[in-house]
């Protein structure tokens, strides 16, 4: 579902300030998914939709003041993150690396000496399009991503699905860059394992 | 010596160029001789590419219409 690419930042912002509804429509479709991933990661699924709508409304109200010092997308993501944080009533979730390291010690993919126990076969489906065309696999991935520890799930949504940069993520989650990379890698590794198993056995 | 398990563990640091010179060199050497880890690194990149393309959530028609009318109203007054 490829749409036309958006115009350059400068033109984009100028036209948005000038009541270009068709372009606004395109911008919403283009950035909604990333904004949703960020809202979801910070505020949870029950209010993520609301947060995104509120963020768009804040953006619409402030667009005439937007000076283009950052990219429009970063600006929208920042508004979304702020909106999400202001709605969050729960205690902020703490980052624990202990559970992560425990799992690592008992990873059955490897022998005691750290070799692949049964090798690592090539994937039949490998391009993003191929992988994303398999609905069963997507459902399976959603299920497993939902089961990831909160902080791994958050960072996978913020970084890989939402496209936020690591520095901003560290600010939002209040964690160090090296912790962020460990959590991100655990999440990605899990997704890799789910895809690998699905390709090997056809099962979730 | 880095084991395969170590290589798998360092995947994201390697891709983000966060490894020191010696770790990186060790990892490159391991990848040269181990096809299982080579495949893992390829699959990790494919995993990330898939995640970044995953349009997990599109706005509903209703949400879109609501925002468009809000936009038209606000910006034309502005
Ligand atoms: Zn290896």
Short mmCIF file of C-alpha atoms and ligand atoms in Angstrom, two decimals:
data_model
loop_
_atom_site.label_atom_id
_atom_site.label_comp_id
_atom_site.label_asym_id
_atom_site.label_seq_id
_atom_site.Cartn_x
_atom_site.Cartn_y
_atom_site.Cartn_z
CA UNK A 1 0.00 0.00 0.00
CA UNK A 2 2.52 2.61 -1.17
CA UNK A 3 1.26 6.18 -1.29
CA UNK A 4 2.97 9.15 -2.89
CA UNK A 5 5.99 10.32 -0.92
CA UNK A 6 5.46 13.44 1.17
CA UNK A 7 7.01 16.69 -0.11
CA UNK A 8 10.16 18.15 1.47
CA UNK A 9 9.87 19.25 5.10
CA UNK A 10 9.81 22.94 4.25
CA UNK A 11 7.07 22.60 1.65
CA UNK A 12 5.19 20.15 3.84
CA UNK A 13 4.98 22.55 6.76
CA UNK A 14 4.18 25.59 4.60
CA UNK A 15 1.31 23.75 2.91
CA UNK A 16 -0.04 22.40 6.18
CA UNK A 17 -0.20 25.93 7.58
CA UNK A 18 -2.05 26.92 4.45
CA UNK A 19 -5.09 24.65 4.82
CA UNK A 20 -4.09 21.80 2.47
CA UNK A 21 -6.58 19.12 3.52
CA UNK A 22 -5.43 16.49 1.02
CA UNK A 23 -1.90 16.75 2.32
CA UNK A 24 -3.10 16.67 5.92
CA UNK A 25 -4.99 13.46 5.14
CA UNK A 26 -1.79 11.93 3.79
CA UNK A 27 0.26 13.07 6.78
CA UNK A 28 -2.21 11.51 9.23
CA UNK A 29 -2.10 8.18 7.39
CA UNK A 30 1.68 8.27 7.15
CA UNK A 31 2.45 9.04 10.80
CA UNK A 32 -0.51 7.54 12.64
CA UNK A 33 1.03 4.11 13.12
CA UNK A 34 4.24 5.47 14.66
CA UNK A 35 2.27 7.80 16.92
CA UNK A 36 0.05 4.93 17.98
CA UNK A 37 3.05 2.73 18.80
CA UNK A 38 4.45 5.49 21.00
CA UNK A 39 1.12 6.18 22.72
CA UNK A 40 0.62 2.47 23.27
CA UNK A 41 4.11 1.97 24.69
CA UNK A 42 3.76 4.79 27.18
CA UNK A 43 0.07 4.88 28.11
CA UNK A 44 -1.16 1.37 27.32
CA UNK A 45 -3.72 -0.01 24.91
CA UNK A 46 -6.89 1.19 26.60
CA UNK A 47 -6.23 4.89 25.99
CA UNK A 48 -3.73 4.82 23.13
CA UNK A 49 -6.36 5.74 20.53
CA UNK A 50 -7.54 8.68 22.59
CA UNK A 51 -3.98 9.85 23.18
CA UNK A 52 -3.26 9.84 19.46
CA UNK A 53 -6.42 11.83 18.65
CA UNK A 54 -5.58 14.35 21.37
CA UNK A 55 -2.03 14.63 20.08
CA UNK A 56 -3.30 15.39 16.57
CA UNK A 57 -5.64 18.04 17.94
CA UNK A 58 -2.80 19.66 19.91
CA UNK A 59 -0.70 19.59 16.76
CA UNK A 60 -3.46 21.17 14.68
CA UNK A 61 -3.84 23.94 17.26
CA UNK A 62 -0.10 24.60 17.31
CA UNK A 63 0.82 24.12 13.66
CA UNK A 64 0.94 27.88 12.96
CA UNK A 65 3.61 28.18 15.65
CA UNK A 66 5.69 25.27 14.35
CA UNK A 67 9.00 26.68 13.17
CA UNK A 68 10.53 23.59 11.66
CA UNK A 69 13.51 23.38 13.98
CA UNK A 70 12.93 19.63 14.10
CA UNK A 71 11.33 17.33 11.56
CA UNK A 72 7.53 17.37 11.57
CA UNK A 73 7.44 13.69 12.48
CA UNK A 74 9.70 14.21 15.51
CA UNK A 75 7.50 17.10 16.59
CA UNK A 76 4.36 14.94 16.29
CA UNK A 77 5.99 12.08 18.17
CA UNK A 78 7.08 14.47 20.92
CA UNK A 79 3.55 15.81 21.27
CA UNK A 80 2.27 12.23 21.40
CA UNK A 81 4.80 11.23 24.03
CA UNK A 82 3.92 14.26 26.18
CA UNK A 83 0.21 13.65 25.81
CA UNK A 84 0.73 9.98 26.74
CA UNK A 85 2.85 10.83 29.76
CA UNK A 86 0.30 13.33 31.06
CA UNK A 87 -2.43 10.68 30.86
CA UNK A 88 -0.45 8.02 32.60
CA UNK A 89 -1.70 7.48 36.11
CA UNK A 90 0.09 4.26 36.83
CA UNK A 91 3.39 4.21 38.66
CA UNK A 92 6.18 4.35 36.15
CA UNK A 93 7.37 0.88 35.42
CA UNK A 94 10.85 0.12 36.64
CA UNK A 95 13.45 -1.43 34.41
CA UNK A 96 14.72 -4.75 35.60
CA UNK A 97 17.55 -6.52 33.86
CA UNK A 98 17.55 -9.48 36.22
CA UNK A 99 14.80 -11.47 34.54
CA UNK A 100 16.50 -10.85 31.26
CA UNK A 101 19.78 -12.36 32.37
CA UNK A 102 18.09 -15.35 33.93
CA UNK A 103 16.48 -16.27 30.64
CA UNK A 104 19.78 -15.96 28.91
CA UNK A 105 21.38 -18.62 31.09
CA UNK A 106 18.76 -21.22 30.16
CA UNK A 107 18.43 -20.52 26.43
CA UNK A 108 17.79 -23.95 24.91
CA UNK A 109 18.94 -22.88 21.45
CA UNK A 110 22.50 -23.39 22.61
CA UNK A 111 24.59 -26.17 24.09
CA UNK A 112 26.32 -25.65 27.40
CA UNK A 113 29.40 -24.47 25.57
CA UNK A 114 27.35 -21.90 23.68
CA UNK A 115 27.17 -23.57 20.26
CA UNK A 116 23.93 -23.78 18.29
CA UNK A 117 22.35 -27.04 19.47
CA UNK A 118 20.55 -27.73 16.20
CA UNK A 119 22.05 -25.16 13.88
CA UNK A 120 20.16 -22.18 12.53
CA UNK A 121 18.44 -22.88 9.21
CA UNK A 122 17.86 -20.37 6.42
CA UNK A 123 14.40 -18.72 6.25
CA UNK A 124 12.06 -19.42 3.33
CA UNK A 125 10.22 -16.14 3.83
CA UNK A 126 12.59 -13.30 4.51
CA UNK A 127 11.58 -9.95 3.00
CA UNK A 128 9.39 -7.62 5.08
CA UNK A 129 6.61 -7.99 2.50
CA UNK A 130 6.70 -11.78 2.61
CA UNK A 131 6.79 -11.83 6.39
CA UNK A 132 3.99 -9.29 6.71
CA UNK A 133 1.79 -11.07 4.18
CA UNK A 134 1.41 -14.09 6.46
CA UNK A 135 -1.53 -13.22 8.72
CA UNK A 136 -0.98 -16.25 10.89
CA UNK A 137 2.58 -15.16 11.56
CA UNK A 138 1.50 -11.59 12.34
CA UNK A 139 -1.10 -12.85 14.84
CA UNK A 140 1.52 -15.08 16.37
CA UNK A 141 3.98 -12.19 16.64
CA UNK A 142 1.39 -9.93 18.23
CA UNK A 143 0.67 -12.60 20.82
CA UNK A 144 4.33 -13.04 21.67
CA UNK A 145 5.10 -9.31 21.70
CA UNK A 146 2.19 -8.86 24.11
CA UNK A 147 3.77 -11.40 26.41
CA UNK A 148 7.17 -9.74 26.49
CA UNK A 149 8.14 -8.02 29.73
CA UNK A 150 6.72 -4.47 29.74
CA UNK A 151 9.97 -2.69 29.16
CA UNK A 152 11.01 -4.88 26.22
CA UNK A 153 7.62 -4.43 24.64
CA UNK A 154 7.75 -0.68 25.16
CA UNK A 155 11.13 -0.29 23.60
CA UNK A 156 10.29 -2.50 20.62
CA UNK A 157 7.25 -0.32 19.98
CA UNK A 158 9.12 2.92 20.46
CA UNK A 159 12.21 2.03 18.46
CA UNK A 160 11.42 -0.51 15.76
CA UNK A 161 7.71 0.06 15.17
CA UNK A 162 7.48 3.74 16.18
CA UNK A 163 10.83 4.79 14.70
CA UNK A 164 11.91 6.97 17.62
CA UNK A 165 15.62 7.60 18.10
CA UNK A 166 17.38 5.97 21.03
CA UNK A 167 18.17 9.22 22.81
CA UNK A 168 14.52 10.24 23.00
CA UNK A 169 13.57 6.73 24.10
CA UNK A 170 16.10 6.82 26.93
CA UNK A 171 14.61 10.14 28.03
CA UNK A 172 11.07 8.83 27.99
CA UNK A 173 11.86 5.57 29.78
CA UNK A 174 14.51 7.12 32.01
CA UNK A 175 17.08 4.41 31.27
CA UNK A 176 20.67 4.40 30.07
CA UNK A 177 21.56 3.81 26.44
CA UNK A 178 23.25 0.51 27.20
CA UNK A 179 20.25 -0.80 29.15
CA UNK A 180 18.01 0.34 26.32
CA UNK A 181 20.06 -1.63 23.82
CA UNK A 182 19.96 -4.77 25.98
CA UNK A 183 16.17 -4.57 26.29
CA UNK A 184 15.74 -3.77 22.61
CA UNK A 185 17.91 -6.71 21.66
CA UNK A 186 15.96 -9.12 23.89
CA UNK A 187 12.75 -8.01 22.20
CA UNK A 188 14.18 -8.33 18.70
CA UNK A 189 15.73 -11.70 19.51
CA UNK A 190 12.35 -12.95 20.70
CA UNK A 191 10.71 -11.81 17.48
CA UNK A 192 13.48 -13.52 15.50
CA UNK A 193 12.85 -16.75 17.43
CA UNK A 194 9.11 -16.61 16.82
CA UNK A 195 9.63 -16.13 13.09
CA UNK A 196 12.24 -18.91 13.02
CA UNK A 197 9.94 -21.36 14.77
CA UNK A 198 7.02 -20.44 12.54
CA UNK A 199 9.09 -21.07 9.43
CA UNK A 200 10.47 -24.34 10.76
CA UNK A 201 7.24 -25.85 12.07
CA UNK A 202 4.41 -23.74 10.62
CA UNK A 203 3.21 -23.28 14.17
CA UNK A 204 3.07 -20.41 16.56
CA UNK B 1 36.75 -16.76 22.19
CA UNK B 2 33.19 -15.68 21.56
CA UNK B 3 30.65 -18.51 21.47
CA UNK B 4 27.64 -18.52 19.14
CA UNK B 5 25.52 -17.57 22.12
CA UNK B 6 27.68 -14.50 22.69
CA UNK B 7 27.41 -13.53 19.04
CA UNK B 8 23.61 -13.76 19.19
CA UNK B 9 23.68 -11.66 22.33
CA UNK B 10 25.74 -8.91 20.72
CA UNK B 11 23.60 -8.61 17.58
CA UNK B 12 22.07 -5.20 18.23
CA UNK B 13 25.31 -3.69 19.56
CA UNK B 14 27.05 -4.89 16.40
CA UNK B 15 24.43 -3.41 14.08
CA UNK B 16 24.43 -0.11 15.98
CA UNK B 17 28.24 0.06 15.85
CA UNK B 18 28.46 0.08 19.60
CA UNK B 19 31.19 -2.56 19.95
CA UNK B 20 34.80 -1.71 20.70
CA UNK B 21 37.45 -2.49 18.12
CA UNK B 22 38.51 -5.90 19.48
CA UNK B 23 35.00 -7.20 20.14
CA UNK B 24 34.01 -6.13 16.68
CA UNK B 25 37.02 -7.86 15.14
CA UNK B 26 36.35 -11.03 17.11
CA UNK B 27 32.76 -10.97 15.99
CA UNK B 28 33.69 -10.47 12.34
CA UNK B 29 36.05 -13.44 12.53
CA UNK B 30 33.40 -15.62 14.10
CA UNK B 31 30.90 -14.62 11.42
CA UNK B 32 33.41 -15.55 8.73
CA UNK B 33 33.64 -19.13 9.94
CA UNK B 34 30.12 -19.75 11.33
CA UNK B 35 27.21 -19.88 8.89
CA UNK B 36 24.62 -20.31 11.65
CA UNK B 37 25.54 -16.98 13.23
CA UNK B 38 25.86 -15.37 9.81
CA UNK B 39 22.27 -16.41 9.14
CA UNK B 40 21.22 -15.15 12.56
CA UNK B 41 22.60 -11.68 11.81
CA UNK B 42 20.85 -11.65 8.43
CA UNK B 43 17.61 -12.73 10.10
CA UNK B 44 17.98 -10.07 12.78
CA UNK B 45 18.20 -7.39 10.08
CA UNK B 46 15.18 -8.89 8.33
CA UNK B 47 13.29 -8.88 11.62
CA UNK B 48 14.04 -5.18 12.17
CA UNK B 49 13.08 -4.32 8.58
CA UNK B 50 9.79 -6.14 9.03
CA UNK B 51 9.00 -4.37 12.30
CA UNK B 52 9.71 -0.94 10.82
CA UNK B 53 7.38 -1.65 7.88
CA UNK B 54 4.61 -3.05 10.02
CA UNK B 55 1.71 -0.58 9.78
CA UNK B 56 0.26 -1.96 12.93
CA UNK B 57 -2.43 0.64 13.17
CA UNK B 58 -4.14 2.84 10.61
CA UNK B 59 -6.60 5.57 11.64
CA UNK B 60 -10.24 4.58 11.30
CA UNK B 61 -12.30 6.48 8.74
CA UNK B 62 -14.14 8.13 11.61
CA UNK B 63 -10.94 9.30 13.31
CA UNK B 64 -9.62 10.61 10.03
CA UNK B 65 -12.77 12.56 9.20
CA UNK B 66 -12.89 14.05 12.68
CA UNK B 67 -9.30 15.25 12.41
CA UNK B 68 -9.76 16.61 8.91
CA UNK B 69 -12.74 18.74 9.89
CA UNK B 70 -10.93 19.97 12.99
CA UNK B 71 -7.94 20.82 10.80
CA UNK B 72 -9.97 22.68 8.20
CA UNK B 73 -11.83 24.63 10.83
CA UNK B 74 -8.74 25.58 12.86
CA UNK B 75 -6.29 26.37 10.10
CA UNK B 76 -8.68 28.49 8.04
CA UNK B 77 -9.45 30.61 11.11
CA UNK B 78 -5.74 30.84 12.06
ZN1 LIG C 1 28.43 -19.07 15.65
#
